[in-house]
Amino acid sequence: MNRTNILSRLTVTLSCMLLLSACGIFRQAPQKTDGPPPELSKPVKEEPKKPVDEKPAARAPFNVPAFAREVKKDAYNVVLFAPLYLDSVFANSLEIPGRTMPRYVLPGLEFYEGAQLALDSLSHLGIKLNVQVFDSKSRQNDPATLIRNRRLDNADLIIGSVSSPEIKALSDFAKQKEINFVSATFPNDGGINNNPFFLITNSTLRSHVEAMHDYVQKGFANKNILILRRNTPFENGIYGNIKAAYERMNYDKKSRIREVIWNEGTTEAQLSQYLLADRPNVLIVTALDEAGAKSILRKLAPQRAAYPMHIFGMPTWDVMKFKEPDFEGITLYYSSPYYNDKSDYYSKYVADAFRHKYKSRPSDMAFKGFEVTYYFVKALAQDGVYFNKDLNKPGNRVFTTFNYQPVYLQENGETPDYFENKNIYIIQKGDSADFKMNTIN
């Protein structure tokens, strides 16, 4: 990517952020683009209020009273957070020493750019929005400070590419104000519970391994399922989630799972004792780190000629490269809550907009920023502030099929602890491209 283009983009972003910090009020999203596909419908117009029904009220969706309310507005107040690190980058001036852009800035910047494109597009459709954008890593305008200074009190929806500790502060605020907070990119619940206004888009690791276990049980007729983990509390926890999924699974053809604990001293011969020659060996490897993943693969690679193997890794494997000759011929899979082959109309629209506006190609973070912002702001325009009773409208799909489901951390919980996207794609790694294996649309 052209370094000058990046600097120009960040400088524009900084100008916008300084303006927002100075005025502290909502601003209307600019209308700069030609808009998204023309077949997209405009938001449903507000219907005349019906006479009060004197019959006993129906149970509130998910037993959350606020979800039974219909709150529609002429214009909605949307708050967007992204980690831009502007304090660090522009500590002394608008000039960057050596004109070298820190790599840690790019994900947040690209998420913001994708989100802004979605807001522009929705505004073009006639959806009236007042938008605040904040740098979640700002020292003076971090979420906790903004909440304390009541800068977010008018928000109808918060969308954030945030992590700890910001996610906890925003979740607590959303619960207090009874507004929805969408965590766009953090793959963790952050220890949050008892908050039905908290929505997780980037699914938790537990959901990943549950979906992976379901896929290997149903995707292979006669199989030998092995869970390969190191002897650490974290990887033991992953195995515990898989074991729990096995015990809950009601499937008459499920095969038993076997645990294999390995370390750097484990030999190829020791591993071969668990492998079978007459059926697929389906191995789920719990290593999230690249060094650990490649270490166990090197131990398994010599066995591939004698034993058919399908190796499933963690969601972190999506960015790992297995180009070394050692791994040639090994069939590898990973899981992801996102899948975008970039051939649909929306993807082409985003790519064209980035090419014309930023002279660059959109990254995956830009696509995520566009998708989650477009998806939830459209739901806001359709159903009002409390759109929770119908989170998964097929017609609102952008790139990814989301499936937000209530999560109850306690067995007899009355209200959801949060909502989480439970759609997990199983993806096979290829030499030049990765391929979706399961049938999620």
Short mmCIF file of C-alpha atoms in Angstrom, two decimals:
data_model
loop_
_atom_site.label_atom_id
_atom_site.label_comp_id
_atom_site.label_asym_id
_atom_site.label_seq_id
_atom_site.Cartn_x
_atom_site.Cartn_y
_atom_site.Cartn_z
CA MET A 1 0.00 0.00 0.00
CA ASN A 2 1.35 3.48 -0.85
CA ARG A 3 2.74 5.00 2.35
CA THR A 4 1.72 8.52 1.34
CA ASN A 5 -1.86 7.36 0.87
CA ILE A 6 -1.87 5.84 4.36
CA LEU A 7 -0.52 9.05 5.90
CA SER A 8 -3.14 11.13 4.08
CA ARG A 9 -5.91 8.81 5.23
CA LEU A 10 -4.80 8.92 8.85
CA THR A 11 -4.40 12.70 8.77
CA VAL A 12 -7.98 13.04 7.52
CA THR A 13 -9.12 10.69 10.25
CA LEU A 14 -7.22 12.70 12.86
CA SER A 15 -8.88 15.91 11.69
CA CYS A 16 -12.30 14.32 12.07
CA MET A 17 -11.42 12.97 15.51
CA LEU A 18 -10.13 16.33 16.75
CA LEU A 19 -13.30 18.00 15.54
CA LEU A 20 -15.43 15.44 17.35
CA SER A 21 -13.39 15.77 20.53
CA ALA A 22 -13.66 19.55 20.44
CA CYS A 23 -17.39 19.84 19.87
CA GLY A 24 -18.54 16.79 21.79
CA ILE A 25 -21.82 16.57 19.89
CA PHE A 26 -23.31 14.24 17.32
CA ARG A 27 -22.60 15.01 13.70
CA GLN A 28 -24.56 13.92 10.65
CA ALA A 29 -22.86 11.30 8.50
CA PRO A 30 -21.66 12.90 5.24
CA GLN A 31 -23.23 11.86 1.95
CA LYS A 32 -20.28 11.29 -0.34
CA THR A 33 -20.78 8.02 -2.11
CA ASP A 34 -23.08 6.84 -4.84
CA GLY A 35 -24.71 4.41 -2.45
CA PRO A 36 -25.03 0.65 -2.27
CA PRO A 37 -26.92 -1.64 -4.65
CA PRO A 38 -30.18 -0.03 -5.83
CA GLU A 39 -32.25 -3.09 -4.93
CA LEU A 40 -31.77 -2.41 -1.22
CA SER A 41 -35.03 -1.24 0.28
CA LYS A 42 -35.44 1.96 2.24
CA PRO A 43 -36.23 1.68 5.94
CA VAL A 44 -39.78 0.90 6.87
CA LYS A 45 -41.77 4.05 7.53
CA GLU A 46 -43.20 4.51 10.97
CA GLU A 47 -46.72 3.14 11.21
CA PRO A 48 -49.49 5.02 13.03
CA LYS A 49 -49.68 3.97 16.64
CA LYS A 50 -52.36 1.39 17.38
CA PRO A 51 -54.89 1.78 20.19
CA VAL A 52 -53.70 0.50 23.52
CA ASP A 53 -54.46 -3.19 23.90
CA GLU A 54 -55.99 -3.86 27.29
CA LYS A 55 -55.22 -7.58 27.10
CA PRO A 56 -52.42 -8.95 29.29
CA ALA A 57 -49.07 -8.18 27.68
CA ALA A 58 -47.30 -11.06 25.97
CA ARG A 59 -44.04 -12.23 27.42
CA ALA A 60 -41.19 -9.94 26.42
CA PRO A 61 -38.74 -11.43 23.90
CA PHE A 62 -36.03 -13.35 25.77
CA ASN A 63 -37.70 -12.20 29.01
CA VAL A 64 -36.14 -8.74 28.60
CA PRO A 65 -38.86 -6.05 29.08
CA ALA A 66 -37.04 -3.47 26.95
CA PHE A 67 -37.14 -5.80 23.92
CA ALA A 68 -40.95 -5.59 23.91
CA ARG A 69 -40.84 -1.82 23.43
CA GLU A 70 -41.05 -0.16 20.02
CA VAL A 71 -38.83 2.91 19.96
CA LYS A 72 -38.52 4.47 16.52
CA LYS A 73 -37.05 7.85 15.72
CA ASP A 74 -36.68 10.20 12.78
CA ALA A 75 -32.90 10.13 13.27
CA TYR A 76 -30.81 7.65 15.23
CA ASN A 77 -27.71 8.38 17.29
CA VAL A 78 -24.91 5.93 16.50
CA VAL A 79 -21.57 5.77 18.34
CA LEU A 80 -18.59 4.09 16.67
CA PHE A 81 -15.33 3.12 18.40
CA ALA A 82 -12.13 2.04 16.66
CA PRO A 83 -8.53 1.72 17.97
CA LEU A 84 -6.76 4.47 16.04
CA TYR A 85 -3.94 5.27 18.51
CA LEU A 86 -3.91 8.90 17.39
CA ASP A 87 -2.29 10.06 20.64
CA SER A 88 0.70 7.83 19.97
CA VAL A 89 1.05 8.47 16.25
CA PHE A 90 0.70 12.24 16.44
CA ALA A 91 2.27 12.78 19.86
CA ASN A 92 4.13 15.94 18.86
CA SER A 93 2.75 17.08 15.50
CA LEU A 94 0.85 15.98 12.41
CA GLU A 95 4.13 14.79 10.95
CA ILE A 96 5.22 11.20 11.54
CA PRO A 97 8.97 10.84 12.22
CA GLY A 98 10.59 9.11 9.29
CA ARG A 99 7.16 8.98 7.60
CA THR A 100 6.89 5.36 8.74
CA MET A 101 3.37 4.30 9.61
CA PRO A 102 3.12 2.02 12.66
CA ARG A 103 1.49 -1.22 11.61
CA TYR A 104 -0.65 -1.33 14.74
CA VAL A 105 -2.64 1.66 13.46
CA LEU A 106 -3.86 0.03 10.25
CA PRO A 107 -6.52 -2.42 11.54
CA GLY A 108 -8.41 0.29 13.42
CA LEU A 109 -8.05 2.80 10.60
CA GLU A 110 -9.33 0.32 8.02
CA PHE A 111 -12.23 -0.75 10.26
CA TYR A 112 -13.21 2.92 10.60
CA GLU A 113 -12.98 3.50 6.84
CA GLY A 114 -15.24 0.51 6.12
CA ALA A 115 -17.73 1.63 8.77
CA GLN A 116 -17.76 5.18 7.42
CA LEU A 117 -18.49 3.88 3.93
CA ALA A 118 -21.47 1.95 5.33
CA LEU A 119 -22.76 5.04 7.15
CA ASP A 120 -22.45 7.13 3.99
CA SER A 121 -24.32 4.47 2.03
CA LEU A 122 -27.15 4.19 4.55
CA SER A 123 -27.48 7.95 4.65
CA HIS A 124 -27.81 7.91 0.87
CA LEU A 125 -30.73 5.49 1.27
CA GLY A 126 -32.57 8.06 3.34
CA ILE A 127 -31.71 6.78 6.82
CA LYS A 128 -31.09 9.79 9.04
CA LEU A 129 -28.14 9.33 11.34
CA ASN A 130 -26.24 11.37 13.89
CA VAL A 131 -22.84 9.77 14.32
CA GLN A 132 -20.06 10.09 16.86
CA VAL A 133 -16.70 8.46 16.12
CA PHE A 134 -14.12 7.96 18.87
CA ASP A 135 -10.61 6.59 19.14
CA SER A 136 -10.95 3.85 21.78
CA LYS A 137 -7.24 4.21 22.63
CA SER A 138 -7.42 7.94 23.27
CA ARG A 139 -6.08 9.00 26.66
CA GLN A 140 -8.63 11.80 27.06
CA ASN A 141 -11.60 10.33 25.22
CA ASP A 142 -11.40 6.66 26.15
CA PRO A 143 -14.78 4.97 26.74
CA ALA A 144 -14.64 5.21 30.54
CA THR A 145 -13.96 8.96 30.39
CA LEU A 146 -16.67 9.56 27.80
CA ILE A 147 -19.17 7.67 29.94
CA ARG A 148 -18.17 9.55 33.08
CA ASN A 149 -18.55 12.88 31.24
CA ARG A 150 -21.95 11.80 29.86
CA ARG A 151 -20.79 12.17 26.26
CA LEU A 152 -22.60 8.96 25.22
CA ASP A 153 -25.91 9.49 27.01
CA ASN A 154 -27.91 10.04 23.82
CA ALA A 155 -26.66 6.95 22.01
CA ASP A 156 -29.18 4.56 20.45
CA LEU A 157 -26.54 2.04 19.30
CA ILE A 158 -22.84 1.50 19.99
CA ILE A 159 -20.60 -0.41 17.58
CA GLY A 160 -17.03 -1.05 18.66
CA SER A 161 -13.87 -2.69 17.42
CA VAL A 162 -12.61 -2.76 20.99
CA SER A 163 -10.90 -5.12 23.43
CA SER A 164 -10.19 -5.19 27.15
CA PRO A 165 -10.71 -3.05 29.19
CA GLU A 166 -12.86 -0.88 26.92
CA ILE A 167 -15.31 -3.67 26.17
CA LYS A 168 -16.29 -4.01 29.85
CA ALA A 169 -16.87 -0.27 30.28
CA LEU A 170 -19.06 -0.07 27.18
CA SER A 171 -20.97 -3.22 28.08
CA ASP A 172 -21.76 -1.92 31.56
CA PHE A 173 -22.91 1.39 30.09
CA ALA A 174 -25.09 -0.35 27.49
CA LYS A 175 -26.72 -2.44 30.19
CA GLN A 176 -27.38 0.60 32.37
CA LYS A 177 -28.87 2.62 29.50
CA GLU A 178 -30.61 -0.40 27.91
CA ILE A 179 -29.13 0.15 24.46
CA ASN A 180 -27.39 -2.36 22.22
CA PHE A 181 -23.61 -2.59 22.13
CA VAL A 182 -22.18 -4.63 19.25
CA SER A 183 -18.67 -5.98 19.78
CA ALA A 184 -17.48 -6.21 16.19
CA THR A 185 -14.06 -7.91 16.29
CA PHE A 186 -13.12 -9.14 19.80
CA PRO A 187 -13.36 -12.99 19.93
CA ASN A 188 -14.15 -13.17 23.62
CA ASP A 189 -16.96 -12.35 26.02
CA GLY A 190 -14.54 -10.36 28.19
CA GLY A 191 -15.95 -11.96 31.32
CA ILE A 192 -19.28 -10.22 30.71
CA ASN A 193 -22.48 -11.84 31.88
CA ASN A 194 -26.08 -10.93 32.65
CA ASN A 195 -26.19 -8.35 29.86
CA PRO A 196 -28.70 -9.08 27.06
CA PHE A 197 -27.76 -5.77 25.39
CA PHE A 198 -24.27 -7.09 24.55
CA LEU A 199 -23.82 -8.71 21.12
CA ILE A 200 -20.68 -10.62 20.09
CA THR A 201 -20.02 -10.84 16.33
CA ASN A 202 -16.57 -12.48 16.33
CA SER A 203 -17.57 -15.78 17.97
CA THR A 204 -15.92 -17.07 21.13
CA LEU A 205 -13.41 -19.90 21.04
CA ARG A 206 -15.90 -22.20 22.75
CA SER A 207 -18.35 -21.73 19.88
CA HIS A 208 -15.57 -22.43 17.38
CA VAL A 209 -14.56 -25.77 18.88
CA GLU A 210 -18.19 -26.82 19.39
CA ALA A 211 -18.90 -26.17 15.71
CA MET A 212 -15.70 -27.93 14.66
CA HIS A 213 -16.60 -31.00 16.71
CA ASP A 214 -20.08 -31.04 15.18
CA TYR A 215 -18.58 -30.83 11.69
CA VAL A 216 -16.07 -33.66 12.11
CA GLN A 217 -18.69 -35.95 13.67
CA LYS A 218 -21.15 -35.45 10.81
CA GLY A 219 -18.71 -34.84 7.96
CA PHE A 220 -16.86 -38.15 8.11
CA ALA A 221 -18.67 -41.50 8.02
CA ASN A 222 -16.09 -43.70 9.72
CA LYS A 223 -13.42 -41.78 11.58
CA ASN A 224 -10.84 -41.78 14.32
CA ILE A 225 -11.18 -38.48 16.21
CA LEU A 226 -8.16 -37.29 18.20
CA ILE A 227 -7.82 -34.09 20.22
CA LEU A 228 -4.13 -33.09 20.30
CA ARG A 229 -3.31 -30.69 23.11
CA ARG A 230 -0.39 -29.59 25.22
CA ASN A 231 -0.51 -29.96 28.99
CA THR A 232 -1.55 -26.38 29.81
CA PRO A 233 -4.67 -25.14 31.63
CA PHE A 234 -5.73 -23.14 28.56
CA GLU A 235 -5.56 -26.04 26.10
CA ASN A 236 -7.09 -28.34 28.69
CA GLY A 237 -10.02 -25.91 28.77
CA ILE A 238 -10.40 -26.21 24.99
CA TYR A 239 -10.47 -29.98 25.32
CA GLY A 240 -13.09 -29.63 28.05
CA ASN A 241 -15.32 -27.63 25.71
CA ILE A 242 -14.98 -30.27 22.99
CA LYS A 243 -15.72 -33.06 25.47
CA ALA A 244 -18.81 -31.19 26.71
CA ALA A 245 -19.98 -30.76 23.11
CA TYR A 246 -19.53 -34.49 22.57
CA GLU A 247 -21.58 -35.33 25.64
CA ARG A 248 -24.39 -32.97 24.62
CA MET A 249 -24.48 -34.14 21.02
CA ASN A 250 -27.56 -36.18 20.11
CA TYR A 251 -26.29 -38.00 17.04
CA ASP A 252 -26.55 -41.77 16.70
CA LYS A 253 -23.44 -42.05 14.50
CA LYS A 254 -21.05 -40.03 16.63
CA SER A 255 -17.62 -41.51 17.25
CA ARG A 256 -15.79 -41.33 20.54
CA ILE A 257 -13.08 -38.72 20.93
CA ARG A 258 -9.63 -39.50 22.31
CA GLU A 259 -7.28 -37.09 24.02
CA VAL A 260 -3.59 -37.01 23.06
CA ILE A 261 -1.26 -34.87 25.20
CA TRP A 262 1.96 -33.91 23.44
CA ASN A 263 5.04 -31.79 24.05
CA GLU A 264 8.29 -30.97 22.25
CA GLY A 265 9.71 -34.33 23.29
CA THR A 266 6.84 -36.35 21.83
CA THR A 267 8.13 -38.58 19.02
CA GLU A 268 6.58 -39.48 15.70
CA ALA A 269 6.41 -43.11 16.79
CA GLN A 270 4.46 -42.18 19.90
CA LEU A 271 1.90 -40.27 17.83
CA SER A 272 1.57 -43.10 15.32
CA GLN A 273 0.19 -45.35 18.06
CA TYR A 274 -3.05 -43.32 18.00
CA LEU A 275 -3.48 -43.36 14.19
CA LEU A 276 -5.46 -45.90 12.15
CA ALA A 277 -4.76 -46.95 8.57
CA ASP A 278 -8.28 -48.09 7.62
CA ARG A 279 -10.21 -44.85 8.18
CA PRO A 280 -9.79 -41.06 8.21
CA ASN A 281 -7.86 -39.79 11.19
CA VAL A 282 -9.51 -36.50 12.16
CA LEU A 283 -7.17 -34.51 14.38
CA ILE A 284 -8.25 -31.35 16.20
CA VAL A 285 -5.13 -29.42 17.28
CA THR A 286 -5.73 -26.95 20.13
CA ALA A 287 -2.57 -24.83 19.62
CA LEU A 288 -3.46 -21.21 18.90
CA ASP A 289 0.15 -20.06 18.41
CA GLU A 290 2.01 -20.53 15.13
CA ALA A 291 5.09 -22.10 16.73
CA GLY A 292 3.01 -24.72 18.50
CA ALA A 293 0.87 -25.42 15.43
CA LYS A 294 3.90 -25.98 13.21
CA SER A 295 5.69 -28.05 15.83
CA ILE A 296 2.92 -30.66 16.04
CA LEU A 297 2.43 -30.63 12.26
CA ARG A 298 6.10 -31.48 11.75
CA LYS A 299 5.65 -34.48 14.04
CA LEU A 300 2.56 -35.61 12.12
CA ALA A 301 3.84 -34.95 8.59
CA PRO A 302 5.94 -38.15 8.27
CA GLN A 303 2.80 -40.21 9.00
CA ARG A 304 0.69 -38.86 6.12
CA ALA A 305 1.74 -41.56 3.64
CA ALA A 306 0.63 -44.40 5.93
CA TYR A 307 -2.36 -42.81 7.64
CA PRO A 308 -5.08 -40.66 6.03
CA MET A 309 -5.23 -37.44 8.05
CA HIS A 310 -7.49 -34.38 8.18
CA ILE A 311 -6.09 -31.78 10.58
CA PHE A 312 -8.32 -29.09 12.07
CA GLY A 313 -6.73 -26.05 13.67
CA MET A 314 -7.95 -23.11 15.68
CA PRO A 315 -9.40 -19.86 14.23
CA THR A 316 -5.97 -18.22 14.56
CA TRP A 317 -4.72 -20.50 11.79
CA ASP A 318 -6.47 -18.37 9.18
CA VAL A 319 -3.51 -15.95 9.01
CA MET A 320 -0.79 -18.60 9.32
CA LYS A 321 1.20 -19.65 6.28
CA PHE A 322 2.10 -23.32 5.93
CA LYS A 323 4.27 -23.03 2.84
CA GLU A 324 7.23 -25.03 4.13
CA PRO A 325 8.02 -28.25 2.22
CA ASP A 326 7.40 -30.18 5.47
CA PHE A 327 3.67 -29.46 5.22
CA GLU A 328 3.14 -30.30 1.56
CA GLY A 329 0.26 -32.73 1.11
CA ILE A 330 -1.26 -32.19 4.56
CA THR A 331 -4.98 -31.36 4.51
CA LEU A 332 -5.58 -28.44 6.88
CA TYR A 333 -8.76 -26.73 8.06
CA TYR A 334 -9.60 -23.87 10.40
CA SER A 335 -12.79 -22.18 11.62
CA SER A 336 -14.02 -18.62 11.17
CA PRO A 337 -17.20 -16.64 11.85
CA TYR A 338 -16.54 -14.70 8.63
CA TYR A 339 -16.40 -15.82 5.04
CA ASN A 340 -16.19 -13.52 2.05
CA ASP A 341 -15.02 -14.71 -1.35
CA LYS A 342 -15.34 -11.08 -2.51
CA SER A 343 -17.34 -11.98 -5.61
CA ASP A 344 -20.73 -10.56 -4.50
CA TYR A 345 -22.13 -7.14 -5.35
CA TYR A 346 -21.47 -5.64 -1.91
CA SER A 347 -17.80 -6.66 -2.01
CA LYS A 348 -17.36 -5.15 -5.45
CA TYR A 349 -19.04 -1.97 -4.25
CA VAL A 350 -16.69 -1.68 -1.28
CA ALA A 351 -13.64 -2.47 -3.42
CA ASP A 352 -14.61 0.16 -6.01
CA ALA A 353 -15.23 2.78 -3.32
CA PHE A 354 -11.84 2.15 -1.71
CA ARG A 355 -10.07 2.25 -5.05
CA HIS A 356 -11.58 5.63 -5.90
CA LYS A 357 -11.39 7.20 -2.44
CA TYR A 358 -8.20 5.78 -0.93
CA LYS A 359 -6.34 4.46 -3.98
CA SER A 360 -6.03 1.09 -2.24
CA ARG A 361 -7.72 -2.26 -1.78
CA PRO A 362 -9.89 -2.82 1.29
CA SER A 363 -8.50 -5.17 3.92
CA ASP A 364 -10.51 -7.77 5.79
CA MET A 365 -10.90 -5.25 8.62
CA ALA A 366 -12.42 -2.76 6.20
CA PHE A 367 -14.94 -5.36 5.04
CA LYS A 368 -15.76 -6.17 8.69
CA GLY A 369 -16.25 -2.49 9.49
CA PHE A 370 -18.58 -2.08 6.54
CA GLU A 371 -20.55 -5.26 7.22
CA VAL A 372 -21.26 -4.95 10.92
CA THR A 373 -22.11 -1.24 10.63
CA TYR A 374 -24.39 -1.71 7.65
CA TYR A 375 -26.08 -4.75 9.20
CA PHE A 376 -26.95 -3.25 12.56
CA VAL A 377 -27.73 0.30 11.49
CA LYS A 378 -30.13 -1.12 8.92
CA ALA A 379 -31.78 -3.20 11.67
CA LEU A 380 -31.99 -0.03 13.76
CA ALA A 381 -33.77 1.79 10.93
CA GLN A 382 -36.16 -1.10 10.30
CA ASP A 383 -37.22 -2.03 13.83
CA GLY A 384 -36.09 0.81 16.06
CA VAL A 385 -33.79 0.87 19.06
CA TYR A 386 -34.87 -2.61 20.22
CA PHE A 387 -34.39 -4.75 17.12
CA ASN A 388 -33.35 -7.76 19.25
CA LYS A 389 -36.44 -9.88 18.68
CA ASP A 390 -35.39 -10.45 15.06
CA LEU A 391 -31.60 -10.28 14.83
CA ASN A 392 -31.15 -12.67 11.92
CA LYS A 393 -33.21 -11.34 9.03
CA PRO A 394 -31.99 -13.11 5.86
CA GLY A 395 -32.68 -9.98 3.81
CA ASN A 396 -30.14 -8.00 5.84
CA ARG A 397 -27.25 -10.30 4.98
CA VAL A 398 -24.18 -8.51 3.59
CA PHE A 399 -21.21 -10.88 3.14
CA THR A 400 -21.63 -13.24 6.06
CA THR A 401 -24.58 -15.24 7.35
CA PHE A 402 -24.88 -14.21 10.98
CA ASN A 403 -26.77 -16.31 13.49
CA TYR A 404 -27.06 -14.39 16.75
CA GLN A 405 -28.33 -16.62 19.53
CA PRO A 406 -28.88 -16.02 23.25
CA VAL A 407 -26.19 -17.46 25.51
CA TYR A 408 -27.16 -18.61 29.00
CA LEU A 409 -24.10 -19.19 31.16
CA GLN A 410 -26.22 -20.51 34.01
CA GLU A 411 -28.26 -23.66 33.41
CA ASN A 412 -31.55 -22.10 34.56
CA GLY A 413 -30.85 -18.53 33.48
CA GLU A 414 -34.00 -16.48 32.84
CA THR A 415 -32.45 -13.84 30.60
CA PRO A 416 -29.49 -14.13 28.20
CA ASP A 417 -26.03 -13.30 29.46
CA TYR A 418 -25.34 -11.96 25.97
CA PHE A 419 -26.05 -12.72 22.32
CA GLU A 420 -23.41 -14.36 20.15
CA ASN A 421 -22.99 -15.10 16.47
CA LYS A 422 -23.04 -18.91 16.37
CA ASN A 423 -22.46 -19.39 12.65
CA ILE A 424 -19.01 -20.88 12.20
CA TYR A 425 -17.53 -21.59 8.77
CA ILE A 426 -15.19 -24.54 8.36
CA ILE A 427 -12.55 -23.53 5.84
CA GLN A 428 -9.91 -25.62 4.10
CA LYS A 429 -6.56 -23.95 3.51
CA GLY A 430 -5.47 -23.95 -0.12
CA ASP A 431 -2.29 -23.03 -1.92
CA SER A 432 -3.67 -19.80 -3.37
CA ALA A 433 -7.11 -19.47 -1.75
CA ASP A 434 -9.10 -20.96 1.11
CA PHE A 435 -12.39 -22.79 0.56
CA LYS A 436 -15.58 -22.96 2.59
CA MET A 437 -16.48 -26.55 3.41
CA ASN A 438 -19.81 -26.42 5.29
CA THR A 439 -23.12 -25.35 3.82
CA ILE A 440 -23.79 -22.08 5.65
CA ASN A 441 -25.12 -19.68 2.99
#
